[in-house]
Coordinates of C-alpha atoms in Angstrom, one line a residue:
M1 CA -17.8 4.9 28.1
E2 CA -16.7 7.6 30.5
G3 CA -13.2 6.1 30.5
F4 CA -13.1 6.0 26.7
H5 CA -14.2 9.6 26.5
D6 CA -11.5 10.6 28.9
L7 CA -8.9 8.8 26.8
L8 CA -10.2 10.6 23.7
K9 CA -9.9 13.9 25.4
L10 CA -6.3 13.1 26.3
L11 CA -5.5 12.1 22.8
D12 CA -7.2 15.2 21.4
S13 CA -5.1 17.4 23.7
M14 CA -1.9 15.6 22.5
L15 CA -2.9 15.5 18.8
G16 CA -6.1 17.2 17.6
G17 CA -5.8 20.0 20.2
A18 CA -2.0 20.1 20.4
W19 CA -0.5 23.5 20.0
W20 CA 1.9 22.3 17.3
F21 CA -0.5 20.6 14.9
P22 CA -2.0 23.8 13.3
Y23 CA 1.6 25.1 12.7
V24 CA 2.6 21.9 11.0
L25 CA -0.5 21.9 8.8
L26 CA -0.4 25.6 7.9
G27 CA 3.4 25.5 7.7
T28 CA 3.3 22.8 5.1
G29 CA 0.8 24.6 3.0
L30 CA 2.7 27.9 3.3
F31 CA 6.0 26.2 2.4
F32 CA 4.5 24.6 -0.8
T33 CA 2.7 27.8 -1.7
I34 CA 6.0 29.7 -1.7
Y35 CA 8.1 26.8 -3.1
L36 CA 5.7 26.3 -6.1
K37 CA 5.1 30.1 -6.5
F38 CA 1.5 30.3 -5.5
P39 CA -0.1 27.6 -7.7
Q40 CA -3.5 28.2 -6.2
V41 CA -3.4 31.7 -7.8
R42 CA -1.4 31.0 -10.9
F43 CA -3.4 27.9 -12.0
F44 CA -6.8 28.8 -10.7
K45 CA -8.3 29.6 -14.1
H46 CA -6.6 26.6 -15.7
A47 CA -8.1 24.3 -13.0
W48 CA -11.6 25.3 -14.1
Q49 CA -10.7 24.6 -17.7
V50 CA -9.3 21.2 -16.9
V51 CA -12.4 20.1 -14.8
T52 CA -14.7 21.0 -17.7
G53 CA -12.9 18.5 -19.9
K54 CA -11.5 21.1 -22.3
F55 CA -8.1 19.3 -22.5
D56 CA -9.3 15.7 -22.2
K57 CA -7.7 13.1 -24.5
K58 CA -9.6 10.0 -25.7
G59 CA -8.3 6.7 -24.4
S60 CA -6.7 8.1 -21.2
P61 CA -6.5 5.5 -18.5
G62 CA -8.9 5.7 -15.6
D63 CA -12.4 4.9 -14.3
T64 CA -14.1 8.3 -14.3
T65 CA -14.0 11.9 -15.6
H66 CA -12.3 14.9 -14.0
F67 CA -15.6 16.3 -13.0
R68 CA -16.8 13.1 -11.4
A69 CA -13.5 12.7 -9.6
L70 CA -14.0 16.2 -8.3
T71 CA -17.6 15.7 -7.2
T72 CA -16.6 12.4 -5.5
A73 CA -13.8 14.1 -3.6
L74 CA -16.1 17.1 -2.8
S75 CA -18.7 14.7 -1.5
G76 CA -16.1 13.4 0.9
T77 CA -15.3 16.9 2.1
V78 CA -18.6 18.8 1.9
G79 CA -20.3 17.4 4.9
T80 CA -21.0 18.1 8.6
G81 CA -17.8 20.2 8.7
N82 CA -19.6 22.8 6.5
I83 CA -22.7 22.9 8.6
G84 CA -22.1 21.5 12.1
G85 CA -18.3 22.0 12.0
V86 CA -18.4 25.7 11.3
A87 CA -20.9 26.2 14.0
F88 CA -18.8 24.2 16.4
A89 CA -15.7 26.2 15.5
I90 CA -17.4 29.5 16.1
F91 CA -18.9 28.1 19.3
L92 CA -15.4 27.1 20.6
G93 CA -13.3 29.8 19.1
G94 CA -15.5 32.7 18.4
P95 CA -15.7 34.6 15.0
A96 CA -11.9 34.4 14.6
A97 CA -12.2 30.7 14.0
L98 CA -13.7 31.4 10.6
F99 CA -10.6 33.5 9.6
W100 CA -8.4 30.6 10.4
M101 CA -10.6 28.3 8.4
W102 CA -10.1 30.6 5.4
A103 CA -6.3 30.5 6.0
T104 CA -6.4 26.7 6.1
A105 CA -8.3 26.6 2.8
F106 CA -6.1 29.1 1.0
F107 CA -2.9 27.2 1.8
G108 CA -4.7 23.9 1.7
M109 CA -5.4 24.5 -2.0
T110 CA -1.7 24.1 -2.6
T111 CA -1.3 21.1 -0.2
K112 CA -4.1 19.3 -2.0
F113 CA -2.6 20.1 -5.3
V114 CA 0.6 18.4 -4.2
E115 CA -0.9 15.3 -2.6
V116 CA -3.2 14.6 -5.4
T117 CA -0.5 15.0 -8.1
L118 CA 1.9 12.7 -6.3
S119 CA -0.7 10.1 -5.5
H120 CA -2.1 10.0 -9.0
K121 CA 1.4 9.6 -10.4
Y122 CA 2.0 6.4 -8.5
R123 CA -1.5 4.9 -8.8
V124 CA -1.8 1.2 -9.8
K125 CA -4.3 -0.9 -11.8
T126 CA -5.8 -3.6 -9.7
A127 CA -6.6 -7.2 -10.8
D128 CA -10.2 -6.2 -11.7
G129 CA -9.0 -3.5 -14.0
T130 CA -9.9 -0.5 -11.8
M131 CA -7.4 2.2 -10.6
A132 CA -6.2 2.4 -7.0
G133 CA -4.2 5.2 -5.6
G134 CA -3.6 7.4 -2.6
P135 CA -0.6 8.4 -0.5
M136 CA 0.1 4.9 0.5
Y137 CA 1.1 4.1 -3.0
Y138 CA 3.7 6.9 -3.4
M139 CA 5.0 6.1 0.0
D140 CA 5.4 2.5 -1.0
R141 CA 6.4 2.7 -4.7
R142 CA 8.4 5.9 -4.7
L143 CA 9.7 6.5 -1.2
N144 CA 10.2 2.7 -0.4
M145 CA 8.7 3.4 3.0
K146 CA 6.4 0.5 3.4
W147 CA 6.0 1.1 7.1
L148 CA 4.8 4.6 6.4
A149 CA 2.4 3.4 3.8
V150 CA 1.0 0.9 6.2
A151 CA 0.7 3.5 8.9
F152 CA -1.2 5.8 6.6
A153 CA -3.5 3.1 5.4
I154 CA -4.4 2.1 8.9
A155 CA -5.0 5.7 9.8
T156 CA -7.2 6.0 6.7
V157 CA -9.4 3.1 7.9
I158 CA -9.7 4.8 11.3
S159 CA -10.4 8.2 9.7
S160 CA -13.1 6.7 7.5
F161 CA -15.0 6.2 10.7
G162 CA -13.8 9.2 12.6
T163 CA -14.2 11.7 9.7
G164 CA -16.5 10.2 7.1
N165 CA -18.9 8.0 9.1
L166 CA -19.5 8.8 12.8
P167 CA -19.9 12.6 12.8
Q168 CA -21.9 12.5 9.6
S169 CA -24.5 10.1 11.0
N170 CA -24.6 11.9 14.3
N171 CA -25.3 15.3 12.8
I172 CA -27.9 14.0 10.4
A173 CA -29.8 12.3 13.2
A174 CA -29.6 15.3 15.5
S175 CA -30.8 17.7 12.8
I176 CA -33.6 15.4 11.6
E177 CA -34.8 14.9 15.2
S178 CA -34.8 18.6 16.1
T179 CA -36.5 19.5 12.8
F180 CA -39.0 16.6 12.1
G181 CA -39.0 14.8 15.5
F182 CA -37.9 11.5 14.0
D183 CA -36.2 9.0 16.3
P184 CA -32.4 9.1 15.7
L185 CA -32.1 5.3 15.7
M186 CA -34.7 5.0 13.0
V187 CA -33.0 7.7 10.9
G188 CA -29.6 6.0 11.3
S189 CA -31.1 2.6 10.4
V190 CA -32.9 3.7 7.3
L191 CA -29.8 5.6 6.0
G192 CA -27.6 2.7 7.0
V193 CA -29.5 0.5 4.6
L194 CA -29.3 3.1 1.8
L195 CA -25.6 3.5 2.5
G196 CA -25.0 -0.2 2.1
L197 CA -26.8 -0.3 -1.2
V198 CA -24.7 2.5 -2.6
I199 CA -21.3 1.4 -1.5
L200 CA -21.6 -2.1 -2.8
G201 CA -21.3 -0.6 -6.3
G202 CA -17.8 0.6 -5.8
I203 CA -16.3 3.8 -7.4
T204 CA -18.4 3.7 -10.6
R205 CA -21.7 3.8 -8.7
I206 CA -20.3 6.2 -6.1
A207 CA -19.1 8.7 -8.7
A208 CA -22.4 8.5 -10.5
V209 CA -24.4 9.2 -7.4
T210 CA -22.2 12.0 -6.1
S211 CA -22.0 13.8 -9.5
K212 CA -25.8 14.3 -9.1
I213 CA -26.0 14.9 -5.3
V214 CA -23.2 17.5 -5.0
P215 CA -24.5 20.2 -7.4
L216 CA -28.0 19.8 -6.1
M217 CA -27.1 20.1 -2.5
A218 CA -24.8 23.0 -3.1
L219 CA -27.7 24.9 -4.9
I220 CA -30.2 24.2 -2.1
Y221 CA -27.8 25.3 0.6
L222 CA -26.8 28.4 -1.3
I223 CA -30.4 29.6 -1.6
G224 CA -31.1 29.0 2.0
A225 CA -28.0 30.8 3.2
L226 CA -28.5 33.8 1.0
A227 CA -32.1 34.1 2.3
V228 CA -30.6 34.7 5.8
I229 CA -27.7 36.8 4.7
F230 CA -29.9 39.3 2.7
A231 CA -32.5 39.4 5.6
N232 CA -29.7 40.4 7.9
L233 CA -27.7 42.5 5.5
E234 CA -27.0 45.2 8.0
N235 CA -25.1 42.7 10.2
I236 CA -22.8 41.4 7.5
G237 CA -20.3 44.3 7.9
P238 CA -20.1 43.8 11.7
A239 CA -19.8 40.1 11.2
F240 CA -16.7 40.4 9.0
A241 CA -15.3 43.0 11.4
S242 CA -15.8 40.6 14.3
V243 CA -14.0 37.8 12.3
I244 CA -11.0 40.0 11.7
G245 CA -11.0 41.8 15.0
D246 CA -11.1 38.6 17.1
V247 CA -8.0 37.3 15.3
F248 CA -6.0 39.9 17.3
T249 CA -8.1 40.3 20.5
G250 CA -9.7 36.9 21.1
S251 CA -13.4 36.5 21.8
A252 CA -14.5 38.6 24.7
A253 CA -16.6 37.4 27.6
T254 CA -19.8 39.2 26.6
G255 CA -23.4 38.4 27.3
G256 CA -24.0 34.7 27.5
F257 CA -20.9 33.9 25.4
L258 CA -17.8 33.3 27.4
G259 CA -15.5 33.3 24.4
A260 CA -12.1 31.9 23.7
T261 CA -8.5 32.9 23.7
I262 CA -6.6 33.9 20.5
A263 CA -4.6 30.6 20.6
Y264 CA -7.7 28.5 21.1
A265 CA -9.5 30.2 18.2
F266 CA -6.5 29.6 16.0
N267 CA -6.2 26.0 17.0
R268 CA -9.9 25.1 16.6
G269 CA -10.2 27.2 13.4
V270 CA -7.4 25.3 11.7
N271 CA -8.6 21.9 13.0
R272 CA -12.1 22.5 11.8
G273 CA -10.8 23.9 8.5
L274 CA -9.0 20.7 8.0
F275 CA -12.0 18.7 9.0
S276 CA -14.0 20.6 6.4
N277 CA -11.7 20.6 3.3
E278 CA -9.3 17.7 4.3
A279 CA -6.3 19.4 2.6
G280 CA -3.3 17.4 3.7
Q281 CA -5.2 14.6 5.1
G282 CA -4.6 12.4 2.1
S283 CA -8.2 11.4 1.5
A284 CA -9.0 13.2 -1.7
P285 CA -6.1 11.6 -3.7
I286 CA -7.8 8.3 -3.3
A287 CA -10.8 9.6 -5.3
H288 CA -8.7 11.5 -7.8
A289 CA -6.7 8.4 -8.6
A290 CA -9.7 7.1 -10.6
A291 CA -9.7 10.1 -13.0
K292 CA -9.1 9.4 -16.7
T293 CA -5.8 11.2 -17.5
D294 CA -2.2 10.2 -18.1
E295 CA -1.0 13.5 -16.7
P296 CA -1.0 13.5 -12.9
V297 CA -0.4 17.3 -12.6
S298 CA -3.6 18.0 -14.5
E299 CA -5.6 16.1 -11.9
G300 CA -3.7 18.0 -9.2
M301 CA -5.0 21.2 -10.9
V302 CA -8.6 19.9 -10.5
S303 CA -8.1 19.4 -6.8
I304 CA -7.1 23.0 -6.3
L305 CA -10.8 23.9 -6.5
E306 CA -11.9 21.7 -3.6
P307 CA -10.8 23.8 -0.6
F308 CA -12.1 26.9 -2.5
I309 CA -15.5 25.5 -3.1
D310 CA -15.7 23.6 0.2
T311 CA -14.4 26.2 2.7
I312 CA -14.0 29.6 1.1
I313 CA -17.5 29.4 -0.4
I314 CA -19.7 27.0 1.6
C315 CA -18.1 27.4 5.0
T316 CA -18.1 31.2 4.7
L317 CA -21.8 31.1 3.8
T318 CA -22.5 29.1 7.0
G319 CA -20.3 31.4 9.1
L320 CA -22.0 34.6 7.8
V321 CA -25.5 33.0 8.5
I322 CA -24.5 32.2 12.1
L323 CA -22.8 35.5 12.8
S324 CA -25.3 37.8 11.1
S325 CA -28.3 36.2 12.7
G326 CA -26.8 36.6 16.2
V327 CA -28.0 33.2 17.4
W328 CA -24.4 32.0 18.2
K329 CA -24.3 34.1 21.4
E330 CA -27.9 33.7 22.5
K331 CA -29.3 31.1 24.9
H332 CA -31.9 28.6 23.7
Q333 CA -33.9 25.8 25.2
N334 CA -32.1 22.5 24.8
V335 CA -31.2 19.2 26.5
F336 CA -27.7 19.3 27.9
D337 CA -25.0 16.7 26.9
R338 CA -23.0 15.6 29.9
S339 CA -19.8 16.4 28.0
D340 CA -20.9 20.0 27.5
M341 CA -22.1 20.5 31.1
M342 CA -20.1 21.3 34.3
I343 CA -21.0 22.4 37.8
V344 CA -18.8 24.9 39.6
A345 CA -18.7 25.9 43.2
G346 CA -20.1 29.4 44.0
S347 CA -22.9 31.5 42.5
Y348 CA -22.1 33.2 39.2
T349 CA -24.1 35.0 36.6
D350 CA -23.3 36.2 33.2
T351 CA -25.0 39.6 33.8
V352 CA -22.1 40.7 36.1
D353 CA -18.8 41.5 34.4
S354 CA -16.6 40.2 37.1
D355 CA -18.4 36.9 37.1
R356 CA -18.1 36.6 33.3
Q357 CA -14.3 37.3 33.5
Q358 CA -13.8 34.6 36.1
L359 CA -15.9 32.0 34.2
Y360 CA -14.1 33.0 31.0
A361 CA -10.7 32.3 32.6
Y362 CA -12.0 29.0 34.0
I363 CA -13.4 27.7 30.7
N364 CA -10.2 28.7 28.9
D365 CA -7.9 27.2 31.6
L366 CA -6.3 30.5 32.4
D367 CA -4.3 30.8 35.6
T368 CA -6.3 33.9 36.7
S369 CA -9.4 31.9 37.4
E370 CA -10.5 31.4 41.0
V371 CA -13.4 29.1 40.0
M372 CA -13.4 25.5 41.2
P373 CA -15.4 22.4 40.4
F374 CA -18.3 21.7 42.7
N375 CA -18.3 18.6 45.0
G376 CA -21.2 17.7 47.1
E377 CA -25.0 17.1 46.8
I378 CA -27.8 19.0 45.1
Q379 CA -31.4 18.8 46.5
I380 CA -34.0 18.6 43.7
V381 CA -37.8 19.0 44.2
N382 CA -40.1 18.4 41.3
G383 CA -37.3 18.9 38.8
K384 CA -36.0 22.2 40.3
S385 CA -33.0 22.7 42.5
I386 CA -33.5 24.2 45.9
S387 CA -29.8 24.1 46.7
T388 CA -27.4 27.0 46.6
G389 CA -23.7 27.5 46.4
Y390 CA -23.1 26.2 42.9
T391 CA -23.5 27.2 39.3
L392 CA -24.4 24.9 36.4
L393 CA -22.6 25.7 33.1
N394 CA -23.6 24.3 29.8
A395 CA -22.0 24.9 26.4
R396 CA -19.7 27.8 27.6
S397 CA -22.6 29.6 29.3
V398 CA -24.5 29.9 32.6
A399 CA -27.5 27.7 32.3
E400 CA -31.0 29.1 33.0
D401 CA -34.4 27.5 33.9
V402 CA -32.7 24.2 34.6
K403 CA -34.9 21.2 35.0
F404 CA -34.0 17.6 36.1
S405 CA -36.1 14.8 34.9
F406 CA -36.1 11.2 33.7
G407 CA -36.6 12.3 30.1
D408 CA -40.3 13.2 30.2
D409 CA -41.7 16.6 31.2
D410 CA -44.2 14.8 33.4
D411 CA -41.6 12.6 35.0
L412 CA -39.7 15.1 37.1
F413 CA -36.9 14.1 39.5
T414 CA -37.1 14.6 43.3
G415 CA -34.2 13.7 45.5
K416 CA -30.5 14.3 46.0
L417 CA -27.9 14.3 43.2
K418 CA -24.3 13.7 43.9
V419 CA -21.7 15.8 42.1
V420 CA -18.0 14.9 41.9
D421 CA -15.5 17.2 40.3
G422 CA -18.2 19.2 38.7
G423 CA -20.0 16.2 37.1
L424 CA -23.3 14.5 38.0
I425 CA -22.9 10.9 39.1
K426 CA -26.4 9.7 38.3
E427 CA -26.5 8.8 34.6
N428 CA -30.2 8.4 34.0
I429 CA -31.1 12.0 34.8
V430 CA -31.9 14.3 31.9
V431 CA -30.9 17.9 32.4
S432 CA -32.4 20.6 30.2
G433 CA -32.8 24.4 30.2
K434 CA -31.6 27.5 28.4
S435 CA -27.9 27.8 27.3
L436 CA -25.8 28.4 24.2
I437 CA -26.0 25.7 21.6
H438 CA -23.6 24.5 18.9
S439 CA -23.0 22.2 15.9
A440 CA -25.8 21.5 13.5
S441 CA -28.5 22.6 15.9
L442 CA -27.0 26.1 15.9
T443 CA -26.8 26.3 12.2
A444 CA -30.4 25.1 11.8
L445 CA -31.6 27.8 14.2
A446 CA -29.6 30.5 12.3
F447 CA -31.3 29.5 9.1
T448 CA -34.7 30.4 10.6
K449 CA -33.7 34.0 10.9
G450 CA -34.1 34.7 7.1
F451 CA -36.8 35.2 4.5
F452 CA -38.0 31.6 4.9
G453 CA -38.6 31.9 8.6
E454 CA -39.1 28.7 10.5
S455 CA -39.0 26.8 7.2
G456 CA -35.3 27.6 6.9
K457 CA -34.4 24.8 9.3
Y458 CA -35.7 22.3 6.8
I459 CA -33.1 23.6 4.3
V460 CA -30.4 22.8 6.9
S461 CA -31.9 19.3 7.6
V462 CA -32.1 18.4 3.9
G463 CA -28.7 20.0 3.1
L464 CA -27.1 18.2 6.1
L465 CA -28.7 14.9 5.0
L466 CA -27.3 15.2 1.5
F467 CA -24.0 16.7 2.5
A468 CA -23.3 14.1 5.3
F469 CA -24.7 11.1 3.4
S470 CA -22.6 11.8 0.4
T471 CA -19.5 12.2 2.6
A472 CA -20.2 8.8 4.2
I473 CA -20.4 7.3 0.7
A474 CA -17.1 8.7 -0.4
W475 CA -15.3 7.8 2.8
S476 CA -16.4 4.2 2.5
Y477 CA -14.5 4.1 -0.7
Y478 CA -11.4 5.6 0.9
G479 CA -11.6 3.0 3.6
D480 CA -12.1 0.0 1.3
R481 CA -9.1 1.1 -0.9
A482 CA -7.0 1.2 2.3
M483 CA -8.2 -2.2 3.4
T484 CA -7.4 -3.5 -0.1
Y485 CA -3.9 -2.2 0.3
L486 CA -3.5 -3.7 3.7
L487 CA -5.3 -7.0 3.6
G488 CA -6.4 -7.6 0.0
P489 CA -9.8 -7.5 -1.7
R490 CA -11.4 -10.1 0.7
S491 CA -11.2 -7.7 3.5
V492 CA -13.5 -5.1 1.8
M493 CA -16.8 -6.8 2.5
P494 CA -16.3 -7.2 6.3
Y495 CA -15.1 -3.6 6.4
R496 CA -18.3 -2.4 4.6
V497 CA -20.5 -4.3 7.0
V498 CA -18.8 -2.8 10.1
Y499 CA -18.9 0.6 8.3
V500 CA -22.7 0.4 7.9
F501 CA -23.3 -0.7 11.5
A502 CA -21.0 2.1 12.9
F503 CA -23.1 4.6 10.9
V504 CA -26.2 3.4 12.6
W505 CA -24.6 3.4 16.1
A506 CA -23.3 6.9 15.7
A507 CA -26.8 8.3 15.2
V508 CA -27.5 7.8 18.9
S509 CA -24.1 8.5 20.4
D510 CA -22.8 11.6 22.2
T511 CA -22.1 14.5 19.9
T512 CA -19.0 15.9 21.6
L513 CA -17.5 12.4 21.9
V514 CA -17.9 11.9 18.1
W515 CA -16.3 15.3 17.3
T516 CA -13.4 14.5 19.6
L517 CA -12.8 11.1 17.9
S518 CA -12.8 12.8 14.5
A519 CA -10.3 15.4 15.6
V520 CA -7.9 12.6 16.8
A521 CA -8.4 10.5 13.6
I522 CA -7.7 13.5 11.3
V523 CA -4.2 14.1 12.9
V524 CA -3.3 10.4 12.9
M525 CA -3.9 10.3 9.1
T526 CA -2.5 13.7 8.2
L527 CA 1.0 13.6 9.7
P528 CA 2.3 10.6 7.6
N529 CA 0.9 12.3 4.5
L530 CA 2.5 15.7 5.2
L531 CA 5.9 13.9 5.9
G532 CA 5.6 12.1 2.6
I533 CA 4.8 15.0 0.3
F534 CA 7.6 17.1 2.0
L535 CA 10.1 14.3 1.2
L536 CA 9.0 14.5 -2.5
R537 CA 9.0 18.3 -2.8
K538 CA 11.7 18.4 -5.4
E539 CA 10.0 15.9 -7.6
M540 CA 6.8 17.8 -7.3
K541 CA 8.4 21.0 -8.4
E542 CA 10.0 19.3 -11.4
S543 CA 6.7 17.7 -12.4
V544 CA 4.8 21.1 -12.2
N545 CA 7.4 22.9 -14.2
K546 CA 7.5 20.2 -16.9
Y547 CA 3.7 20.0 -17.2
W548 CA 3.3 23.8 -17.6
E549 CA 6.2 24.0 -20.1
D550 CA 4.7 21.1 -22.2
F551 CA 1.2 22.5 -21.9
N552 CA 2.3 25.9 -23.2
K553 CA 4.2 24.4 -26.1
E554 CA 1.3 22.3 -27.1
H555 CA -1.4 25.0 -26.9
K556 CA 0.6 27.9 -28.2
S557 CA 2.0 26.1 -31.2

């Protein structure tokens, strides 16, 4: 597993964490925004009118309504990225990461408009009479690039696990365990059974379920978030100021928070923004292909609303809750994940400015750092270290009150622990203490700082359960459509079985490993789609102009 994790980290640095990927993603959205004359602004009102069914025509081909197609696509995007992902982005990149999530959403509104329109235009009717669409169909039927269509479909299957399955299950289990104390394996197993029951019904059952879950979960989450925001209203102004200020200065090494560089905040903000709204990834077009309309551009209009609802509204609420509550830069008691933990040579503290600056440079891989990984042995007596000459870091902070055990407070470790290149060799030792926290646990803690007090964490747990479970449902459909394209209908059932088992497995896997896998899978899927829509830019422009011209003639006559 350690070797697999190292491989994922390497792939993440080459793809998900690569310096060029955010520029490609934002650059595509910026290009189409200018090329199509800011459609996310011009057509924003029209998009709301379309989704309400105002311009629907009887007898239009498709399997579901505009609204249900929107809620299905939203169920695929509104998930852990809105709860755990925002917290993880702020943890990694500081407040500036939220700004770059906004930028990704704004330009992503246009990117999604383009990919949905083109995919809907080249959808096909399958043998059972249902619609099937997605980027692989315009790549195949319009671009005559079968190889690219196959690459995209394969990446979709991978991403169905890396985006829609594994991180969703992992965050649900972590949140339910921290809130209610339920065993993660039990949570994953129960939800795995429910997942299997839902996805067997295909797009009709999926759309029916998500059309009820999405509005409910959004309302619950909104109430909980506003309870924290209004309770910390005096901190909202400084929170916005920190978001904008850190865009130009980077996160400072202050207090327990060791911050991030400007480039790192940009990279992680854009990546988490994509993970949240999936604009450019090519997933939403698969859901929108089922919509009842004979006008592809009208369905593209509907998709404009997704990044707005998903990121600009819901992610902003999460970000303001975390920043205004202040918990993001405070240390809290927790069990340390090995992937979050490192041991460095020398004694450092985050109460001394010079130490903070050195650790900041080390964590952000700056050449100015003199900090080195620790190699050697640590002597432990009754769970406490009696050795000196090293510092244990966890989650970008100096760990405090560190305890070594076998997982039980009464079963404390005594003996020597070998450390190689900053990592503990002994695998069965549980390390706990006070440090920064991230992901869903951070969001859950922030929700306790409002009018609901400790009960606020239940809102996050319930919201996360609904958000993430609905995402897993939607992504199972994306994956089985891709499998149908690749290997035919017979491949769908084996895929669904593996999908359910993976959902159960992820409930007890390492959180950082799962997030790294998702970051890699996102890029593998996104790049072929961005290439495809760019090649069809002229056709897209002609389609939009014709649609708007025809619409104005029809409704003004």
